[in-house]
PDB file of C-alpha atoms in Angstrom:
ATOM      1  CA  UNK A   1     227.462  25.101 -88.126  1.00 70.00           C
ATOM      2  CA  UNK A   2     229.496  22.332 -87.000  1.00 74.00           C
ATOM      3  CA  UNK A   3     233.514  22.933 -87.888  1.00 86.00           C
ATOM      4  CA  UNK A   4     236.505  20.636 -88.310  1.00 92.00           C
ATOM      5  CA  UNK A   5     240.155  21.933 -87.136  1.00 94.00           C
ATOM      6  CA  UNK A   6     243.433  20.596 -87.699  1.00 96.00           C
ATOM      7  CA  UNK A   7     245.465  22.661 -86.134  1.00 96.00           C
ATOM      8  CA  UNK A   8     249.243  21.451 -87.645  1.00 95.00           C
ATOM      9  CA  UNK A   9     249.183  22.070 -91.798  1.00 94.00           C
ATOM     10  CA  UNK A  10     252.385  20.256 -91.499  1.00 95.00           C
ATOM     11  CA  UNK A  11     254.503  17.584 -89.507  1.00 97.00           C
ATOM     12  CA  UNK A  12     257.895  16.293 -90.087  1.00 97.00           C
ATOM     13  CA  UNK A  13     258.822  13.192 -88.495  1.00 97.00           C
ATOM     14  CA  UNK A  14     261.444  10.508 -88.862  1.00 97.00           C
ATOM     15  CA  UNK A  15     261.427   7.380 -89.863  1.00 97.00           C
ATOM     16  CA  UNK A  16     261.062   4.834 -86.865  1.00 97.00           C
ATOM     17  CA  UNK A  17     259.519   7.912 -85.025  1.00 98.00           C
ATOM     18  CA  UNK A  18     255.792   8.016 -83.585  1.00 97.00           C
ATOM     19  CA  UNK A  19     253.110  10.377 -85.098  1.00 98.00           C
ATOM     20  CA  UNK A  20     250.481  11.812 -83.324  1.00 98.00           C
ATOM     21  CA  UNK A  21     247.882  14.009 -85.564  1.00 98.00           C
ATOM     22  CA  UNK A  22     245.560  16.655 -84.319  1.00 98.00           C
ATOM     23  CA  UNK A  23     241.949  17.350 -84.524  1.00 97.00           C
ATOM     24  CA  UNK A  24     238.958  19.153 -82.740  1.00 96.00           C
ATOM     25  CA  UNK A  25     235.406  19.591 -83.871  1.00 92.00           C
ATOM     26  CA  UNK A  26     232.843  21.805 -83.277  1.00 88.00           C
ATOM     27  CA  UNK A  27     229.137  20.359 -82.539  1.00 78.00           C
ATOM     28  CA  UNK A  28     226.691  19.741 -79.652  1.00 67.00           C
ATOM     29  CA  UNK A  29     226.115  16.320 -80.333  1.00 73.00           C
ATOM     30  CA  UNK A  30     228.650  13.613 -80.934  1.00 71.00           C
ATOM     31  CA  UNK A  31     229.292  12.925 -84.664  1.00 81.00           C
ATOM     32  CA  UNK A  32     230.447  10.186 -86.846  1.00 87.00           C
ATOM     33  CA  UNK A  33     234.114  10.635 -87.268  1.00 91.00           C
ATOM     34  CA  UNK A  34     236.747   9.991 -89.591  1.00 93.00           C
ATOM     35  CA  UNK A  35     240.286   9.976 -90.869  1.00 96.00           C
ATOM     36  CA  UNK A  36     240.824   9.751 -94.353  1.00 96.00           C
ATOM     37  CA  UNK A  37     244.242   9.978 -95.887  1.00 97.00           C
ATOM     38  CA  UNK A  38     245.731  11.148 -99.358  1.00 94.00           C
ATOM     39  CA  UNK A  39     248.556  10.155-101.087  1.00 92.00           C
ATOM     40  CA  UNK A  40     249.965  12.244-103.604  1.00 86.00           C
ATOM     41  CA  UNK A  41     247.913  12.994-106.719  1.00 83.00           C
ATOM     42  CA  UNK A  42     245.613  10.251-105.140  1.00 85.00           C
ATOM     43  CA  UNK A  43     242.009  10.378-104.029  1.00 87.00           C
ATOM     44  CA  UNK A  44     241.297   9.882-100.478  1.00 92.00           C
ATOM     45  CA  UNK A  45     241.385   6.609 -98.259  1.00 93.00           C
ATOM     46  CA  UNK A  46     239.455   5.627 -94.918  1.00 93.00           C
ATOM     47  CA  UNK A  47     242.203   5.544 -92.274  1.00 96.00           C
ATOM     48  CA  UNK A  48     239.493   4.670 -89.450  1.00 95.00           C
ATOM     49  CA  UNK A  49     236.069   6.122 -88.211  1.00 92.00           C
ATOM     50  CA  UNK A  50     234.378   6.571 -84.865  1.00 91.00           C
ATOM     51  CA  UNK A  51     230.579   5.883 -84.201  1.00 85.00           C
ATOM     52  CA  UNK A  52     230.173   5.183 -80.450  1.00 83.00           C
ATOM     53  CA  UNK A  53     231.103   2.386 -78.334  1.00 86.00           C
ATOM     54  CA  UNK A  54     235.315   1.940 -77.366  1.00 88.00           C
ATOM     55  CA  UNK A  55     236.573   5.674 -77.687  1.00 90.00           C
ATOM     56  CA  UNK A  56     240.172   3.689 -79.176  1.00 96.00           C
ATOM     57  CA  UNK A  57     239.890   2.835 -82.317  1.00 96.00           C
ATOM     58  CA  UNK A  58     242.057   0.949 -84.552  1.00 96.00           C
ATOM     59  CA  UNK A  59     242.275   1.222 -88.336  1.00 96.00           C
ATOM     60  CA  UNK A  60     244.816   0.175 -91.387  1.00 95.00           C
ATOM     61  CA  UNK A  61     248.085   0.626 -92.139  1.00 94.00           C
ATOM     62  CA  UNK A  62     248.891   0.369 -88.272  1.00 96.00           C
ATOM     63  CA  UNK A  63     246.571   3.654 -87.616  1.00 98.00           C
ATOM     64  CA  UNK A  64     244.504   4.286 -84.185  1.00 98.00           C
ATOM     65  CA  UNK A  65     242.671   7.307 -83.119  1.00 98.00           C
ATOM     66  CA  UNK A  66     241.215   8.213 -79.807  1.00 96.00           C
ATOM     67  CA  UNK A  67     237.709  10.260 -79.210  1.00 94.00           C
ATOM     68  CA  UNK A  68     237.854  12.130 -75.978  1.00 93.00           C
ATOM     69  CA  UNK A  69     234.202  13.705 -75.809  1.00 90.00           C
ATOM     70  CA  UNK A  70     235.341  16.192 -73.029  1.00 90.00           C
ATOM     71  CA  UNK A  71     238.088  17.513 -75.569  1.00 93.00           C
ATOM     72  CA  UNK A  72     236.198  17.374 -78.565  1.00 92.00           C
ATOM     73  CA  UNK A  73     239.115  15.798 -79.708  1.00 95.00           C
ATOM     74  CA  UNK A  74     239.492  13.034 -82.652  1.00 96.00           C
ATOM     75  CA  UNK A  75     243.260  12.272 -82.695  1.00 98.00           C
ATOM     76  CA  UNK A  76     245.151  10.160 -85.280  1.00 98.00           C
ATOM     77  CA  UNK A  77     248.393   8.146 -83.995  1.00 98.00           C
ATOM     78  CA  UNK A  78     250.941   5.623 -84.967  1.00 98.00           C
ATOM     79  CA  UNK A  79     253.622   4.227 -82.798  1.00 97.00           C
ATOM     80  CA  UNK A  80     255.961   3.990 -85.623  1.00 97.00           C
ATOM     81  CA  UNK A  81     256.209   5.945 -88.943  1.00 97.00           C
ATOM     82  CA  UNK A  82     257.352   3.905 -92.149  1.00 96.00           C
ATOM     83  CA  UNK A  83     258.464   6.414 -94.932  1.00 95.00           C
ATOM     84  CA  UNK A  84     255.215   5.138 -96.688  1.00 95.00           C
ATOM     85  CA  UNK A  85     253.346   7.103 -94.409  1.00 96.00           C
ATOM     86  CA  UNK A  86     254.373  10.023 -95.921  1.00 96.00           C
ATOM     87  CA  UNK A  87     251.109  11.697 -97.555  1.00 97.00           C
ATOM     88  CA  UNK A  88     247.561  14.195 -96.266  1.00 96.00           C
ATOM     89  CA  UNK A  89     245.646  13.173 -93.240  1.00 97.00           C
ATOM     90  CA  UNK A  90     242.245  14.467 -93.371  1.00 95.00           C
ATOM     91  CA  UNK A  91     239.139  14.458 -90.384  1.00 95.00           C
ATOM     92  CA  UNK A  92     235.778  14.567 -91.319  1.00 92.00           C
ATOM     93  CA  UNK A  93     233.229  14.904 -89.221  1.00 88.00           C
ATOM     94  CA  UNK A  94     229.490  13.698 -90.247  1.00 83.00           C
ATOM     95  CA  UNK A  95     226.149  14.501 -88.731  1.00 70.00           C
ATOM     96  CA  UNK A  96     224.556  11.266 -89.966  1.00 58.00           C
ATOM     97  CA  UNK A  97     220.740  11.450 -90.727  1.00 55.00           C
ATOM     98  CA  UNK A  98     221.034  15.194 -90.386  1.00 49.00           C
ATOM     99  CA  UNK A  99     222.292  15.737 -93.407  1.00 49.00           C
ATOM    100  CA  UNK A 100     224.489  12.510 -94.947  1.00 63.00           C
ATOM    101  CA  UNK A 101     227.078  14.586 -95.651  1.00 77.00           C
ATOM    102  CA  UNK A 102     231.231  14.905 -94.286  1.00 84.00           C
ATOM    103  CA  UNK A 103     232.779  18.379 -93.443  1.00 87.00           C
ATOM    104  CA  UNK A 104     236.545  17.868 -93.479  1.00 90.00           C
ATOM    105  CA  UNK A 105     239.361  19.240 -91.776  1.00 93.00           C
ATOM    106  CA  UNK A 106     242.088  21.596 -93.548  1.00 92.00           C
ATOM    107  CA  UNK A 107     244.323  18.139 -93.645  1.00 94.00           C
ATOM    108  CA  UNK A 108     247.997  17.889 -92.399  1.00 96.00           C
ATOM    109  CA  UNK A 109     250.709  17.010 -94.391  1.00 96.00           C
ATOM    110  CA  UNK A 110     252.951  14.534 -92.960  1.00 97.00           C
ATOM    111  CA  UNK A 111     257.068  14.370 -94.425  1.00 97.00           C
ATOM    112  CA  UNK A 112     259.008  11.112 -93.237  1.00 97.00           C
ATOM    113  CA  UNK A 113     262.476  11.860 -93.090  1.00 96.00           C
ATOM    114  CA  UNK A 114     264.814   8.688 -93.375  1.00 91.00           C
TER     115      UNK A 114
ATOM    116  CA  UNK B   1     235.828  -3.516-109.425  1.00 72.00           C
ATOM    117  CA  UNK B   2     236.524  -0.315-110.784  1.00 81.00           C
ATOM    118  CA  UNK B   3     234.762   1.634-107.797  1.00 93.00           C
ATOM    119  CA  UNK B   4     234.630   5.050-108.544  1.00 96.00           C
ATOM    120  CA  UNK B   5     235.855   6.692-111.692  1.00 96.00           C
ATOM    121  CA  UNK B   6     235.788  10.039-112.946  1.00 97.00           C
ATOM    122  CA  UNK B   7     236.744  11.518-116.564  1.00 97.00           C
ATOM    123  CA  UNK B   8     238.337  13.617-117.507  1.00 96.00           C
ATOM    124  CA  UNK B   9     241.461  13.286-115.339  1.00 94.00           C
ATOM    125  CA  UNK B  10     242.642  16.963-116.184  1.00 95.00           C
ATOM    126  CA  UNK B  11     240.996  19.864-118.161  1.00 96.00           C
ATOM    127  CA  UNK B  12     242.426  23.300-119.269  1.00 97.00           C
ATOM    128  CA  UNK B  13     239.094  25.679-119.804  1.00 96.00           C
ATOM    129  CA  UNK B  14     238.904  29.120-120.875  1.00 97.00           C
ATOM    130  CA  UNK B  15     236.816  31.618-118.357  1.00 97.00           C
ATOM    131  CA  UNK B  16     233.241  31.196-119.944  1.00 97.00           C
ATOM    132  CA  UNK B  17     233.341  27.727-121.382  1.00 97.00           C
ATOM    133  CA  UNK B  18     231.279  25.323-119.935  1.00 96.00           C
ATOM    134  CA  UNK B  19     232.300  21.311-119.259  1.00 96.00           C
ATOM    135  CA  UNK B  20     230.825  18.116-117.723  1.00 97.00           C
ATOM    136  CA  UNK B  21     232.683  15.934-115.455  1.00 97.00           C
ATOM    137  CA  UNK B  22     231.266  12.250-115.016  1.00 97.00           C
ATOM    138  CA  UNK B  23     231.273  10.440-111.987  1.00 98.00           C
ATOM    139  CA  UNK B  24     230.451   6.744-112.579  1.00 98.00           C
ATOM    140  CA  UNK B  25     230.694   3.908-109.518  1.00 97.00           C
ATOM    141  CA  UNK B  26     229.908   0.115-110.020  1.00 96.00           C
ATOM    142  CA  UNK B  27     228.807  -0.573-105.996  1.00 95.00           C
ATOM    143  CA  UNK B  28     225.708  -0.078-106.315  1.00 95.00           C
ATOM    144  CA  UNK B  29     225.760   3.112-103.894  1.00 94.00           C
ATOM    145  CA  UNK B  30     222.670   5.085-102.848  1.00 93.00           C
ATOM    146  CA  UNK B  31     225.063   8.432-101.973  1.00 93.00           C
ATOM    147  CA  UNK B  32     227.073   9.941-104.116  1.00 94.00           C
ATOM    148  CA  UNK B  33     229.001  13.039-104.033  1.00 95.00           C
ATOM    149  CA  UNK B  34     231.260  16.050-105.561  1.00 97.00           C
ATOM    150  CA  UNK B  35     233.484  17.868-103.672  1.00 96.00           C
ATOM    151  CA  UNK B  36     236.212  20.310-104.465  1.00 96.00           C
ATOM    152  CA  UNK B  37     239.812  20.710-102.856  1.00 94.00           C
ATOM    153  CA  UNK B  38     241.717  23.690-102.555  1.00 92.00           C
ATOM    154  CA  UNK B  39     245.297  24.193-100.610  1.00 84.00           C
ATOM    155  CA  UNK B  40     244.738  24.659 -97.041  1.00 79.00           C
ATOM    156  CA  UNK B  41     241.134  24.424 -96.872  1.00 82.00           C
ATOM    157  CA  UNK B  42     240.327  20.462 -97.078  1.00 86.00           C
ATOM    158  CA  UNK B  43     237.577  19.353 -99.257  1.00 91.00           C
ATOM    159  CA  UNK B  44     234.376  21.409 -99.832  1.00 93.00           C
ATOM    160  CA  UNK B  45     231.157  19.674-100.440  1.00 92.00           C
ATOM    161  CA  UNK B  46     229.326  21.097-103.759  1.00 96.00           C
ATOM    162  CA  UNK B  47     226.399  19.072-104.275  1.00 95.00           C
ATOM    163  CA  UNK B  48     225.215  15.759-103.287  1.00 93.00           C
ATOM    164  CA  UNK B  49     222.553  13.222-104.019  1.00 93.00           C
ATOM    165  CA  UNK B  50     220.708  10.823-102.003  1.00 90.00           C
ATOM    166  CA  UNK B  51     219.515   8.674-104.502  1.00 92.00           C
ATOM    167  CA  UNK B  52     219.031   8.288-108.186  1.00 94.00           C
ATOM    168  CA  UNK B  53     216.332  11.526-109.542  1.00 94.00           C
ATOM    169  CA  UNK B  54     217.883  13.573-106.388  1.00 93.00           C
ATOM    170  CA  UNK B  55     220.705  15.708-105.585  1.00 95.00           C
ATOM    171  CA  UNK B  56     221.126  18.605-102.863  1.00 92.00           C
ATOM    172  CA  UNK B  57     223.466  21.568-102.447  1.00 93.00           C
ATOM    173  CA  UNK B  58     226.301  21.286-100.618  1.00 90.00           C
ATOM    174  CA  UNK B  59     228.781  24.051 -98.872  1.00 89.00           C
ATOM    175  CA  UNK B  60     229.982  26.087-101.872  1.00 94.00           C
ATOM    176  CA  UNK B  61     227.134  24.917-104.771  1.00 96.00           C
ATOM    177  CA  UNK B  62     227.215  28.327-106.612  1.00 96.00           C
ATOM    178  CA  UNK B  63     228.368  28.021-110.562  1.00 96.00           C
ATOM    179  CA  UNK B  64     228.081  24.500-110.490  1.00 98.00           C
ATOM    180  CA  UNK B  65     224.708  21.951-111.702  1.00 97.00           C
ATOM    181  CA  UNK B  66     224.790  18.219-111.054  1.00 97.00           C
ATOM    182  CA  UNK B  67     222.273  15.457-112.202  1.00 97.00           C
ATOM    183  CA  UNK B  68     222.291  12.154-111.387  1.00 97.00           C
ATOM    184  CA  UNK B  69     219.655  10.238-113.886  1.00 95.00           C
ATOM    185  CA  UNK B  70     221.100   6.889-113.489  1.00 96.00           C
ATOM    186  CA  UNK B  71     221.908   5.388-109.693  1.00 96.00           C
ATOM    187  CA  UNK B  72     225.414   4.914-111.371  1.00 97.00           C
ATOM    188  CA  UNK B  73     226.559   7.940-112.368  1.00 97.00           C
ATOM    189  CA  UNK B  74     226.872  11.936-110.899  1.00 98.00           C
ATOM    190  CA  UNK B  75     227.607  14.522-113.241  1.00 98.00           C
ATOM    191  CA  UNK B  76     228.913  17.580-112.380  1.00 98.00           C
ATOM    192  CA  UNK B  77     228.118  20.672-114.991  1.00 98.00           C
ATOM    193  CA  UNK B  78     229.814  24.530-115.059  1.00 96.00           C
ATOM    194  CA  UNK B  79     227.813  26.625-117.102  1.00 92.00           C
ATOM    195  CA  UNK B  80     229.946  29.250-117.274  1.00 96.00           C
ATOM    196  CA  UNK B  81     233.775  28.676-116.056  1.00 96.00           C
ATOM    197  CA  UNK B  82     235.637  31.072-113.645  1.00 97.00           C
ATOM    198  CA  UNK B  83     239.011  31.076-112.600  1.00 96.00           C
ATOM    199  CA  UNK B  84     237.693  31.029-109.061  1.00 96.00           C
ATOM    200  CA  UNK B  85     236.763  27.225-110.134  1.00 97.00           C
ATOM    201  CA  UNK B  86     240.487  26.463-110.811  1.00 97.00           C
ATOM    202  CA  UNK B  87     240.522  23.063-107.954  1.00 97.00           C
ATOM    203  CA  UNK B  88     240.820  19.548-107.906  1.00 96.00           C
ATOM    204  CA  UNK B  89     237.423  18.015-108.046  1.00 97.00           C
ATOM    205  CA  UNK B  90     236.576  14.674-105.995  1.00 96.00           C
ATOM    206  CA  UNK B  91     233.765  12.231-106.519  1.00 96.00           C
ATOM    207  CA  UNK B  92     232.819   9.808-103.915  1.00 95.00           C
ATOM    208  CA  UNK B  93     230.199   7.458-102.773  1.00 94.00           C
ATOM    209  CA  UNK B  94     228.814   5.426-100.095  1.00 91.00           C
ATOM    210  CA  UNK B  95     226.265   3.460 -99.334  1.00 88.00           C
ATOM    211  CA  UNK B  96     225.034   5.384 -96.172  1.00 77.00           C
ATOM    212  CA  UNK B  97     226.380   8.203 -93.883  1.00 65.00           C
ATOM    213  CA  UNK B  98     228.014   5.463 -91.624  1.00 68.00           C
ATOM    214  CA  UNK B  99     229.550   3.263 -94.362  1.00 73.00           C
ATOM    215  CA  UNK B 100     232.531   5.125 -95.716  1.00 82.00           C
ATOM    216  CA  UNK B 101     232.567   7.217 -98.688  1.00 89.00           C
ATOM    217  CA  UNK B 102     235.214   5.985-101.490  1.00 92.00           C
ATOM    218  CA  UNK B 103     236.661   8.663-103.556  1.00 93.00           C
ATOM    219  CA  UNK B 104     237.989   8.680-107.365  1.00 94.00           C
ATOM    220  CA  UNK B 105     241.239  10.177-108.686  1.00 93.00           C
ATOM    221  CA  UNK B 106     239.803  13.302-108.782  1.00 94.00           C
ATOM    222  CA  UNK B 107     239.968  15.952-111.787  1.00 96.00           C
ATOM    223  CA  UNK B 108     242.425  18.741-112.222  1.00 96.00           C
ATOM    224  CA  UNK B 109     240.490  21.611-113.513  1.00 97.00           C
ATOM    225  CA  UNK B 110     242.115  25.043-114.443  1.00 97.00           C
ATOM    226  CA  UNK B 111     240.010  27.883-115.938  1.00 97.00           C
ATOM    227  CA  UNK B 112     242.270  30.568-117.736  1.00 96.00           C
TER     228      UNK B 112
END
């Protein structure tokens, strides 16, 4: 069964400061990936997502993530945290016709202190 | 646009009772789906439908029935409430495994 990890249930970072958020999956093939990201008492948001092609990808709010297929490795960053950016990352990863559905991550929580 | 909503926002149940929670999205999505959120451990597919008439289990789909009569709407039925289904309880829907799936407020359920 294929398995989502994010290995850092929390980050503090301050303001001005660059992020870098973690994730690894477990699955033979290469899936469809994603970040999502919760605010607080929110439902979830699509950060970015990862099909094939350029293993950088850029999403919103100032968001990119990099695939490295030898790492299994989906990883969220931002060069510069605004206090906004304070909320849950989640990664999902899908298995596309397999089964159209998303297993997530256990989500970080990123603080922004000023 | 609403997107997707979902009613009711919050819900106090007693251990037995049962409740419905309706999903409803206006995009015209094929895909809907429920999922449940617990600290620490992300969010846990329940059931899921393809398509209007269908739906599917999911990861944890034990003590929970969904329908989904109308392309429109996803319900989301507890027979019989247990504390264990104290969560926050997420609908979402896409229009394909690699569109993305857009997710309602979510429901705050606690069974007493």
């Amino acid at each position: 069964a294929q398995s989502v990890t994010q290995p850092d249930i929390h980050i503090t970072v301050s303001e001005g400061a660059s992020l870098e958020l973690r994730c690894n999956y477990s699955y033979g093939a290469t899936p469809y990936l994603f970040w999502y990201v919760q605010s607080p008492g929110q439902g979830l948001q699509l950060l970015l997502k990862y099909f094939s092609g350029d293993t950088l990808v850029q999403g919103i709010k100032g968001f990119e993530a990099e695939f490295k297929r030898s790492q299994s490795s989906f990883n969220l960053r931002k060069p510069s945290v605004h206090w906004s950016d304070a909320a849950e990352y989640f990664c999902a990863v899908g298995l596309g016709a397999a089964g159209n559905k998303l297993t997530f991550g256990g989500g970080t929580r990123v603080l922004v202190k000023p | 646009n609403a997107g997707v909503t979902q009613t009711p926002k919050f819900r106090v149940l007693k251990t037995g009772q049962s409740m419905t929670l309706l999903c409803a999205q206006d995009m015209n999505h094929e895909y809907m789906y429920w999922y449940r959120q617990d600290p620490g451990m992300g969010l846990r597919l329940i059931h899921y439908s393809v398509g209007e008439g269908t739906t599917a289990k999911g990861e944890v789909p034990d003590g929970y029935n969904v329908s989904r009569l109308k392309k429109q709407n996803f319900l989301l039925g507890l027979e019989s409430a247990a504390p264990s289904q104290t969560s926050v309880y997420f609908c979402a829907s896409s229009y394909s495994i690699m569109n993305e799936q857009f997710f309602g407020p979510g429901t705050r359920l606690t069974v007493l």
